[in-house]
PDB file of N, CA and C in Angstrom:
ATOM      1  N   MET A   1       1.712   6.963   9.917  1.00 97.00           N
ATOM      2  CA  MET A   1       2.081   7.441   8.758  1.00 97.00           C
ATOM      3  C   MET A   1       1.464   8.303   7.797  1.00 97.00           C
ATOM      4  N   ILE A   2       2.241   9.327   7.123  1.00 98.00           N
ATOM      5  CA  ILE A   2       1.802  10.472   6.487  1.00 98.00           C
ATOM      6  C   ILE A   2       2.399  10.046   5.174  1.00 98.00           C
ATOM      7  N   LEU A   3       1.742  10.462   4.404  1.00 98.00           N
ATOM      8  CA  LEU A   3       2.123   9.915   2.426  1.00 98.00           C
ATOM      9  C   LEU A   3       1.845  11.097   1.793  1.00 98.00           C
ATOM     10  N   GLU A   4       3.389  12.047   1.449  1.00 98.00           N
ATOM     11  CA  GLU A   4       3.091  13.465   1.115  1.00 98.00           C
ATOM     12  C   GLU A   4       3.213  12.962  -0.667  1.00 98.00           C
ATOM     13  N   VAL A   5       2.338  13.828  -1.107  1.00 98.00           N
ATOM     14  CA  VAL A   5       1.799  13.607  -2.817  1.00 98.00           C
ATOM     15  C   VAL A   5       1.845  14.967  -3.353  1.00 98.00           C
ATOM     16  N   ALA A   6       2.848  14.686  -4.637  1.00 98.00           N
ATOM     17  CA  ALA A   6       3.045  16.399  -5.102  1.00 98.00           C
ATOM     18  C   ALA A   6       3.339  15.757  -6.474  1.00 98.00           C
ATOM     19  N   ALA A   7       2.410  16.260  -7.476  1.00 98.00           N
ATOM     20  CA  ALA A   7       2.449  16.466  -8.926  1.00 98.00           C
ATOM     21  C   ALA A   7       3.238  17.217  -9.413  1.00 98.00           C
ATOM     22  N   LEU A   8       4.410  16.724  -9.776  1.00 98.00           N
ATOM     23  CA  LEU A   8       5.196  17.936 -10.567  1.00 98.00           C
ATOM     24  C   LEU A   8       4.872  17.756 -11.947  1.00 98.00           C
ATOM     25  N   HIS A   9       5.519  19.475 -12.451  1.00 98.00           N
ATOM     26  CA  HIS A   9       5.546  19.717 -14.218  1.00 98.00           C
ATOM     27  C   HIS A   9       6.703  20.024 -14.100  1.00 98.00           C
ATOM     28  N   ILE A  10       7.341  19.352 -15.205  1.00 98.00           N
ATOM     29  CA  ILE A  10       8.655  19.732 -15.799  1.00 98.00           C
ATOM     30  C   ILE A  10       8.526  20.510 -16.831  1.00 98.00           C
ATOM     31  N   LYS A  11       9.436  21.819 -16.754  1.00 98.00           N
ATOM     32  CA  LYS A  11       9.166  22.521 -18.138  1.00 98.00           C
ATOM     33  C   LYS A  11       9.820  21.526 -19.133  1.00 98.00           C
ATOM     34  N   GLU A  12       9.291  22.359 -20.343  1.00 94.00           N
ATOM     35  CA  GLU A  12       9.619  21.286 -21.106  1.00 94.00           C
ATOM     36  C   GLU A  12      11.066  21.345 -21.972  1.00 94.00           C
ATOM     37  N   GLY A  13      11.922  20.251 -22.043  1.00 96.00           N
ATOM     38  CA  GLY A  13      13.348  19.914 -22.558  1.00 96.00           C
ATOM     39  C   GLY A  13      13.953  20.152 -21.313  1.00 96.00           C
ATOM     40  N   GLN A  14      13.573  19.471 -19.993  1.00 98.00           N
ATOM     41  CA  GLN A  14      14.453  19.548 -19.223  1.00 98.00           C
ATOM     42  C   GLN A  14      14.044  18.380 -18.540  1.00 98.00           C
ATOM     43  N   THR A  15      13.441  17.441 -18.617  1.00 98.00           N
ATOM     44  CA  THR A  15      13.088  15.960 -18.076  1.00 98.00           C
ATOM     45  C   THR A  15      14.415  15.225 -17.896  1.00 98.00           C
ATOM     46  N   GLU A  16      15.553  15.134 -18.439  1.00 98.00           N
ATOM     47  CA  GLU A  16      16.400  14.402 -18.307  1.00 98.00           C
ATOM     48  C   GLU A  16      17.138  15.056 -17.020  1.00 98.00           C
ATOM     49  N   ALA A  17      17.658  16.453 -17.232  1.00 98.00           N
ATOM     50  CA  ALA A  17      18.375  17.083 -16.225  1.00 98.00           C
ATOM     51  C   ALA A  17      17.994  16.930 -14.503  1.00 98.00           C
ATOM     52  N   PHE A  18      16.131  17.079 -15.163  1.00 98.00           N
ATOM     53  CA  PHE A  18      15.573  16.845 -13.594  1.00 98.00           C
ATOM     54  C   PHE A  18      15.999  15.687 -12.993  1.00 98.00           C
ATOM     55  N   GLU A  19      15.628  14.359 -14.011  1.00 98.00           N
ATOM     56  CA  GLU A  19      15.713  13.298 -13.647  1.00 98.00           C
ATOM     57  C   GLU A  19      17.377  13.056 -12.582  1.00 98.00           C
ATOM     58  N   GLN A  20      18.188  13.672 -13.582  1.00 98.00           N
ATOM     59  CA  GLN A  20      19.700  13.307 -13.135  1.00 98.00           C
ATOM     60  C   GLN A  20      19.788  14.198 -11.422  1.00 98.00           C
ATOM     61  N   ASN A  21      19.115  15.449 -11.673  1.00 98.00           N
ATOM     62  CA  ASN A  21      19.437  15.984  -9.398  1.00 98.00           C
ATOM     63  C   ASN A  21      18.484  14.993  -8.997  1.00 98.00           C
ATOM     64  N   PHE A  22      17.596  14.757  -9.927  1.00 98.00           N
ATOM     65  CA  PHE A  22      16.566  13.775  -8.338  1.00 98.00           C
ATOM     66  C   PHE A  22      17.350  12.878  -7.913  1.00 98.00           C
ATOM     67  N   VAL A  23      18.513  12.445  -8.849  1.00 98.00           N
ATOM     68  CA  VAL A  23      19.158  11.049  -7.655  1.00 98.00           C
ATOM     69  C   VAL A  23      19.867  11.629  -7.028  1.00 98.00           C
ATOM     70  N   ARG A  24      20.323  12.809  -7.006  1.00 97.00           N
ATOM     71  CA  ARG A  24      21.270  13.609  -6.146  1.00 97.00           C
ATOM     72  C   ARG A  24      20.354  13.796  -4.680  1.00 97.00           C
ATOM     73  N   ALA A  25      19.286  14.502  -5.623  1.00 98.00           N
ATOM     74  CA  ALA A  25      18.473  15.095  -4.327  1.00 98.00           C
ATOM     75  C   ALA A  25      17.819  14.096  -3.813  1.00 98.00           C
ATOM     76  N   SER A  26      17.832  12.924  -3.698  1.00 98.00           N
ATOM     77  CA  SER A  26      17.254  11.348  -3.453  1.00 98.00           C
ATOM     78  C   SER A  26      17.622  11.435  -2.236  1.00 98.00           C
ATOM     79  N   SER A  27      19.016  11.103  -2.245  1.00 98.00           N
ATOM     80  CA  SER A  27      20.187  11.225  -1.248  1.00 98.00           C
ATOM     81  C   SER A  27      19.779  12.104   0.405  1.00 98.00           C
ATOM     82  N   ILE A  28      19.339  13.096  -0.074  1.00 98.00           N
ATOM     83  CA  ILE A  28      19.291  14.346   0.910  1.00 98.00           C
ATOM     84  C   ILE A  28      17.627  14.014   1.433  1.00 98.00           C
ATOM     85  N   ILE A  29      16.977  13.496   1.241  1.00 98.00           N
ATOM     86  CA  ILE A  29      15.604  13.781   1.484  1.00 98.00           C
ATOM     87  C   ILE A  29      16.208  12.516   2.654  1.00 98.00           C
ATOM     88  N   ALA A  30      16.483  11.236   1.813  1.00 98.00           N
ATOM     89  CA  ALA A  30      16.701   9.825   2.339  1.00 98.00           C
ATOM     90  C   ALA A  30      17.322  10.001   3.739  1.00 98.00           C
ATOM     91  N   SER A  31      17.919  10.925   4.114  1.00 98.00           N
ATOM     92  CA  SER A  31      18.704  11.077   4.755  1.00 98.00           C
ATOM     93  C   SER A  31      18.077  11.553   6.139  1.00 98.00           C
ATOM     94  N   MET A  32      17.110  12.680   5.900  1.00 98.00           N
ATOM     95  CA  MET A  32      16.035  12.678   7.108  1.00 98.00           C
ATOM     96  C   MET A  32      15.385  12.345   8.305  1.00 98.00           C
ATOM     97  N   LYS A  33      15.250  13.050   9.142  1.00 98.00           N
ATOM     98  CA  LYS A  33      15.037  11.931  10.745  1.00 98.00           C
ATOM     99  C   LYS A  33      13.006  12.207   9.883  1.00 98.00           C
ATOM    100  N   GLY A  34      12.660  10.715  10.022  1.00 98.00           N
ATOM    101  CA  GLY A  34      11.142  10.651   9.765  1.00 98.00           C
ATOM    102  C   GLY A  34      10.913  10.474   8.533  1.00 98.00           C
ATOM    103  N   TYR A  35      12.178  10.373   7.732  1.00 98.00           N
ATOM    104  CA  TYR A  35      11.999   9.335   6.399  1.00 98.00           C
ATOM    105  C   TYR A  35      11.609   8.391   6.599  1.00 98.00           C
ATOM    106  N   VAL A  36      10.665   7.819   5.271  1.00 98.00           N
ATOM    107  CA  VAL A  36      10.480   6.281   5.788  1.00 98.00           C
ATOM    108  C   VAL A  36      10.612   5.455   3.934  1.00 98.00           C
ATOM    109  N   SER A  37      10.306   6.576   2.938  1.00 98.00           N
ATOM    110  CA  SER A  37      10.452   5.840   1.624  1.00 98.00           C
ATOM    111  C   SER A  37      10.119   7.157   0.531  1.00 98.00           C
ATOM    112  N   HIS A  38      10.316   7.027  -0.868  1.00 98.00           N
ATOM    113  CA  HIS A  38       9.455   7.870  -1.788  1.00 98.00           C
ATOM    114  C   HIS A  38      10.024   7.053  -2.866  1.00 98.00           C
ATOM    115  N   GLN A  39       9.143   7.758  -4.005  1.00 98.00           N
ATOM    116  CA  GLN A  39       9.238   6.984  -5.640  1.00 98.00           C
ATOM    117  C   GLN A  39       8.549   8.381  -6.155  1.00 98.00           C
ATOM    118  N   LEU A  40       9.146   8.058  -7.188  1.00 98.00           N
ATOM    119  CA  LEU A  40       9.080   8.993  -8.384  1.00 98.00           C
ATOM    120  C   LEU A  40       8.371   8.401  -9.450  1.00 98.00           C
ATOM    121  N   LYS A  41       7.576   8.745  -9.739  1.00 98.00           N
ATOM    122  CA  LYS A  41       7.064   7.884 -11.101  1.00 98.00           C
ATOM    123  C   LYS A  41       6.945   9.290 -12.564  1.00 98.00           C
ATOM    124  N   LYS A  42       6.849   8.670 -13.276  1.00 98.00           N
ATOM    125  CA  LYS A  42       7.233   9.277 -14.605  1.00 98.00           C
ATOM    126  C   LYS A  42       5.145   9.261 -15.395  1.00 98.00           C
ATOM    127  N   CYS A  43       4.972  10.428 -15.802  1.00 98.00           N
ATOM    128  CA  CYS A  43       3.724   9.642 -16.108  1.00 98.00           C
ATOM    129  C   CYS A  43       3.510   9.278 -17.876  1.00 98.00           C
ATOM    130  N   VAL A  44       3.093   8.561 -17.950  1.00 98.00           N
ATOM    131  CA  VAL A  44       2.883   7.801 -19.570  1.00 98.00           C
ATOM    132  C   VAL A  44       2.741   8.467 -20.573  1.00 98.00           C
ATOM    133  N   GLU A  45       1.531   8.873 -20.134  1.00 97.00           N
ATOM    134  CA  GLU A  45       1.059  10.049 -21.598  1.00 97.00           C
ATOM    135  C   GLU A  45       1.713  11.340 -21.557  1.00 97.00           C
ATOM    136  N   ASN A  46       2.236  11.888 -20.663  1.00 96.00           N
ATOM    137  CA  ASN A  46       2.875  13.464 -20.883  1.00 96.00           C
ATOM    138  C   ASN A  46       4.383  12.782 -19.972  1.00 96.00           C
ATOM    139  N   ASP A  47       5.291  13.112 -21.186  1.00 93.00           N
ATOM    140  CA  ASP A  47       5.936  12.656 -20.538  1.00 93.00           C
ATOM    141  C   ASP A  47       7.610  13.865 -19.827  1.00 93.00           C
ATOM    142  N   HIS A  48       6.640  14.611 -19.388  1.00 97.00           N
ATOM    143  CA  HIS A  48       7.202  15.977 -18.424  1.00 97.00           C
ATOM    144  C   HIS A  48       6.648  16.144 -17.251  1.00 97.00           C
ATOM    145  N   GLN A  49       5.469  15.194 -17.111  1.00 98.00           N
ATOM    146  CA  GLN A  49       4.835  15.035 -15.833  1.00 98.00           C
ATOM    147  C   GLN A  49       5.187  13.625 -14.992  1.00 98.00           C
ATOM    148  N   TYR A  50       4.887  14.650 -13.299  1.00 98.00           N
ATOM    149  CA  TYR A  50       6.039  13.235 -12.606  1.00 98.00           C
ATOM    150  C   TYR A  50       4.831  13.470 -11.423  1.00 98.00           C
ATOM    151  N   ILE A  51       5.004  12.465 -10.700  1.00 98.00           N
ATOM    152  CA  ILE A  51       4.305  12.039  -9.118  1.00 98.00           C
ATOM    153  C   ILE A  51       5.601  11.530  -8.011  1.00 98.00           C
ATOM    154  N   LEU A  52       5.441  12.364  -7.348  1.00 98.00           N
ATOM    155  CA  LEU A  52       6.404  12.476  -6.133  1.00 98.00           C
ATOM    156  C   LEU A  52       5.682  11.579  -5.337  1.00 98.00           C
ATOM    157  N   LEU A  53       5.593  10.193  -4.177  1.00 98.00           N
ATOM    158  CA  LEU A  53       5.588  10.343  -3.429  1.00 98.00           C
ATOM    159  C   LEU A  53       6.359   9.742  -2.123  1.00 98.00           C
ATOM    160  N   VAL A  54       6.093  10.441  -0.913  1.00 98.00           N
ATOM    161  CA  VAL A  54       7.153  10.309  -0.084  1.00 98.00           C
ATOM    162  C   VAL A  54       6.700  10.083   1.116  1.00 98.00           C
ATOM    163  N   GLU A  55       6.722   8.890   2.145  1.00 98.00           N
ATOM    164  CA  GLU A  55       6.322   8.663   3.126  1.00 98.00           C
ATOM    165  C   GLU A  55       7.023   8.935   4.650  1.00 98.00           C
ATOM    166  N   TRP A  56       6.335  10.012   5.317  1.00 98.00           N
ATOM    167  CA  TRP A  56       6.939  10.104   6.515  1.00 98.00           C
ATOM    168  C   TRP A  56       6.541   9.551   7.685  1.00 98.00           C
ATOM    169  N   GLU A  57       7.005   9.495   9.236  1.00 98.00           N
ATOM    170  CA  GLU A  57       6.696   9.275   9.771  1.00 98.00           C
ATOM    171  C   GLU A  57       4.979  10.120  10.504  1.00 98.00           C
ATOM    172  N   THR A  58       5.935  11.481  10.775  1.00 98.00           N
ATOM    173  CA  THR A  58       5.044  12.503  10.861  1.00 98.00           C
ATOM    174  C   THR A  58       4.906  13.439   9.968  1.00 98.00           C
ATOM    175  N   LEU A  59       3.788  14.535  10.207  1.00 98.00           N
ATOM    176  CA  LEU A  59       3.760  15.400   9.170  1.00 98.00           C
ATOM    177  C   LEU A  59       4.570  16.813   9.383  1.00 98.00           C
ATOM    178  N   ASP A  60       5.089  16.669  10.954  1.00 98.00           N
ATOM    179  CA  ASP A  60       5.970  17.152  11.178  1.00 98.00           C
ATOM    180  C   ASP A  60       7.361  17.103  11.074  1.00 98.00           C
ATOM    181  N   ASP A  61       7.695  16.070  10.300  1.00 98.00           N
ATOM    182  CA  ASP A  61       8.876  15.249   9.703  1.00 98.00           C
ATOM    183  C   ASP A  61       9.027  16.289   8.615  1.00 98.00           C
ATOM    184  N   HIS A  62       7.636  16.164   7.884  1.00 98.00           N
ATOM    185  CA  HIS A  62       8.143  16.935   6.597  1.00 98.00           C
ATOM    186  C   HIS A  62       8.274  18.249   6.620  1.00 98.00           C
ATOM    187  N   GLU A  63       7.300  18.786   7.145  1.00 97.00           N
ATOM    188  CA  GLU A  63       6.796  20.568   7.205  1.00 97.00           C
ATOM    189  C   GLU A  63       8.056  20.918   7.848  1.00 97.00           C
ATOM    190  N   ILE A  64       8.288  20.475   9.414  1.00 97.00           N
ATOM    191  CA  ILE A  64       9.290  21.118  10.129  1.00 97.00           C
ATOM    192  C   ILE A  64      10.372  20.749   9.648  1.00 97.00           C
ATOM    193  N   GLY A  65      10.633  19.394  10.331  1.00 98.00           N
ATOM    194  CA  GLY A  65      12.092  18.778  10.022  1.00 98.00           C
ATOM    195  C   GLY A  65      12.725  18.709   8.874  1.00 98.00           C
ATOM    196  N   PHE A  66      12.218  18.648   7.613  1.00 98.00           N
ATOM    197  CA  PHE A  66      13.115  18.955   6.383  1.00 98.00           C
ATOM    198  C   PHE A  66      12.465  20.291   5.752  1.00 98.00           C
ATOM    199  N   ARG A  67      11.614  20.765   5.879  1.00 97.00           N
ATOM    200  CA  ARG A  67      11.406  21.982   5.278  1.00 97.00           C
ATOM    201  C   ARG A  67      12.117  22.808   5.987  1.00 97.00           C
ATOM    202  N   GLN A  68      12.531  23.139   6.857  1.00 98.00           N
ATOM    203  CA  GLN A  68      13.154  24.291   7.778  1.00 98.00           C
ATOM    204  C   GLN A  68      14.597  23.948   8.066  1.00 98.00           C
ATOM    205  N   SER A  69      14.635  23.137   7.271  1.00 98.00           N
ATOM    206  CA  SER A  69      16.494  22.300   7.252  1.00 98.00           C
ATOM    207  C   SER A  69      17.261  22.957   6.503  1.00 98.00           C
ATOM    208  N   PRO A  70      18.778  23.156   6.987  1.00 97.00           N
ATOM    209  CA  PRO A  70      19.518  23.415   5.928  1.00 97.00           C
ATOM    210  C   PRO A  70      19.814  22.440   4.281  1.00 97.00           C
ATOM    211  N   GLN A  71      19.605  21.031   4.816  1.00 97.00           N
ATOM    212  CA  GLN A  71      19.135  20.148   3.791  1.00 97.00           C
ATOM    213  C   GLN A  71      18.370  20.318   3.069  1.00 97.00           C
ATOM    214  N   TYR A  72      17.134  21.092   3.247  1.00 98.00           N
ATOM    215  CA  TYR A  72      15.998  21.767   2.087  1.00 98.00           C
ATOM    216  C   TYR A  72      16.916  22.790   1.402  1.00 98.00           C
ATOM    217  N   GLN A  73      17.559  23.294   1.717  1.00 98.00           N
ATOM    218  CA  GLN A  73      18.003  24.510   0.586  1.00 98.00           C
ATOM    219  C   GLN A  73      18.597  23.615  -0.382  1.00 98.00           C
ATOM    220  N   ASP A  74      19.667  22.374   0.024  1.00 98.00           N
ATOM    221  CA  ASP A  74      19.978  22.141  -1.624  1.00 98.00           C
ATOM    222  C   ASP A  74      19.234  21.685  -2.006  1.00 98.00           C
ATOM    223  N   TRP A  75      18.219  20.880  -1.550  1.00 98.00           N
ATOM    224  CA  TRP A  75      17.087  20.382  -2.495  1.00 98.00           C
ATOM    225  C   TRP A  75      16.401  21.026  -3.531  1.00 98.00           C
ATOM    226  N   LYS A  76      16.296  22.624  -2.441  1.00 97.00           N
ATOM    227  CA  LYS A  76      15.979  23.567  -3.491  1.00 97.00           C
ATOM    228  C   LYS A  76      16.519  23.805  -4.636  1.00 97.00           C
ATOM    229  N   LYS A  77      17.720  24.206  -4.150  1.00 98.00           N
ATOM    230  CA  LYS A  77      18.604  24.496  -5.434  1.00 98.00           C
ATOM    231  C   LYS A  77      18.880  23.363  -6.368  1.00 98.00           C
ATOM    232  N   LEU A  78      18.395  21.823  -6.131  1.00 98.00           N
ATOM    233  CA  LEU A  78      18.763  21.039  -7.041  1.00 98.00           C
ATOM    234  C   LEU A  78      17.496  20.493  -8.027  1.00 98.00           C
ATOM    235  N   LEU A  79      16.354  20.855  -7.693  1.00 98.00           N
ATOM    236  CA  LEU A  79      15.417  20.700  -8.114  1.00 98.00           C
ATOM    237  C   LEU A  79      13.917  21.935  -8.621  1.00 98.00           C
ATOM    238  N   HIS A  80      13.788  22.717  -7.648  1.00 98.00           N
ATOM    239  CA  HIS A  80      12.584  23.889  -7.736  1.00 98.00           C
ATOM    240  C   HIS A  80      12.775  24.759  -9.018  1.00 98.00           C
ATOM    241  N   HIS A  81      14.078  24.383  -9.730  1.00 98.00           N
ATOM    242  CA  HIS A  81      13.866  25.883 -11.224  1.00 98.00           C
ATOM    243  C   HIS A  81      13.525  24.897 -12.331  1.00 98.00           C
ATOM    244  N   PHE A  82      13.500  23.681 -11.943  1.00 98.00           N
ATOM    245  CA  PHE A  82      12.592  22.771 -13.051  1.00 98.00           C
ATOM    246  C   PHE A  82      11.169  22.540 -12.970  1.00 98.00           C
ATOM    247  N   TYR A  83      10.494  23.176 -11.891  1.00 98.00           N
ATOM    248  CA  TYR A  83       9.060  23.354 -11.989  1.00 98.00           C
ATOM    249  C   TYR A  83       8.422  24.493 -12.578  1.00 98.00           C
ATOM    250  N   GLU A  84       7.098  24.187 -13.151  1.00 97.00           N
ATOM    251  CA  GLU A  84       6.032  24.907 -14.128  1.00 97.00           C
ATOM    252  C   GLU A  84       4.599  24.511 -13.892  1.00 97.00           C
ATOM    253  N   PRO A  85       3.974  24.944 -13.260  1.00 97.00           N
ATOM    254  CA  PRO A  85       3.881  25.616 -11.930  1.00 97.00           C
ATOM    255  C   PRO A  85       4.428  25.267 -11.375  1.00 97.00           C
ATOM    256  N   PHE A  86       5.223  25.390  -9.930  1.00 96.00           N
ATOM    257  CA  PHE A  86       5.271  25.470  -8.896  1.00 96.00           C
ATOM    258  C   PHE A  86       4.150  23.988  -7.932  1.00 96.00           C
ATOM    259  N   PRO A  87       4.534  22.720  -7.609  1.00 97.00           N
ATOM    260  CA  PRO A  87       3.486  21.789  -7.266  1.00 97.00           C
ATOM    261  C   PRO A  87       2.868  21.948  -6.021  1.00 97.00           C
ATOM    262  N   GLU A  88       1.899  21.779  -5.880  1.00 96.00           N
ATOM    263  CA  GLU A  88       0.663  21.698  -5.131  1.00 96.00           C
ATOM    264  C   GLU A  88       1.248  20.310  -4.107  1.00 96.00           C
ATOM    265  N   VAL A  89       1.397  20.740  -2.751  1.00 97.00           N
ATOM    266  CA  VAL A  89       2.099  19.318  -2.122  1.00 97.00           C
ATOM    267  C   VAL A  89       1.101  19.216  -0.757  1.00 97.00           C
ATOM    268  N   LEU A  90       0.440  17.584  -0.972  1.00 98.00           N
ATOM    269  CA  LEU A  90      -0.764  17.387  -0.046  1.00 98.00           C
ATOM    270  C   LEU A  90      -0.377  16.135   0.678  1.00 98.00           C
ATOM    271  N   HIS A  91      -1.019  15.913   1.534  1.00 98.00           N
ATOM    272  CA  HIS A  91      -0.317  14.992   2.903  1.00 98.00           C
ATOM    273  C   HIS A  91      -1.575  14.026   3.184  1.00 98.00           C
ATOM    274  N   TYR A  92      -1.559  12.866   3.379  1.00 98.00           N
ATOM    275  CA  TYR A  92      -2.622  12.040   3.381  1.00 98.00           C
ATOM    276  C   TYR A  92      -2.360  10.977   4.842  1.00 98.00           C
ATOM    277  N   GLN A  93      -3.487  10.420   5.332  1.00 97.00           N
ATOM    278  CA  GLN A  93      -2.729   9.729   6.197  1.00 97.00           C
ATOM    279  C   GLN A  93      -4.088   8.467   6.234  1.00 97.00           C
TER     280      GLN A  93
END
């Protein structure tokens, strides 16, 4: 099992729109091979910061299966324009 961890910093004033788009994007990631689960947690101290935790069966399921898929392009269109700066994504086992 691999845990993907991404600290997300959302542009000021964009958190509501981000959360709405994330609901739509959740169905994309949940449909991918090797996907196990995900959680999005909002920071208590800074309301424009979140942490995204995604469990994958293997690292390749995330790095190749998801990131190199057509569905990832839809994910990017829904979410990537909200990030400032772009998040560092790390994997844990």
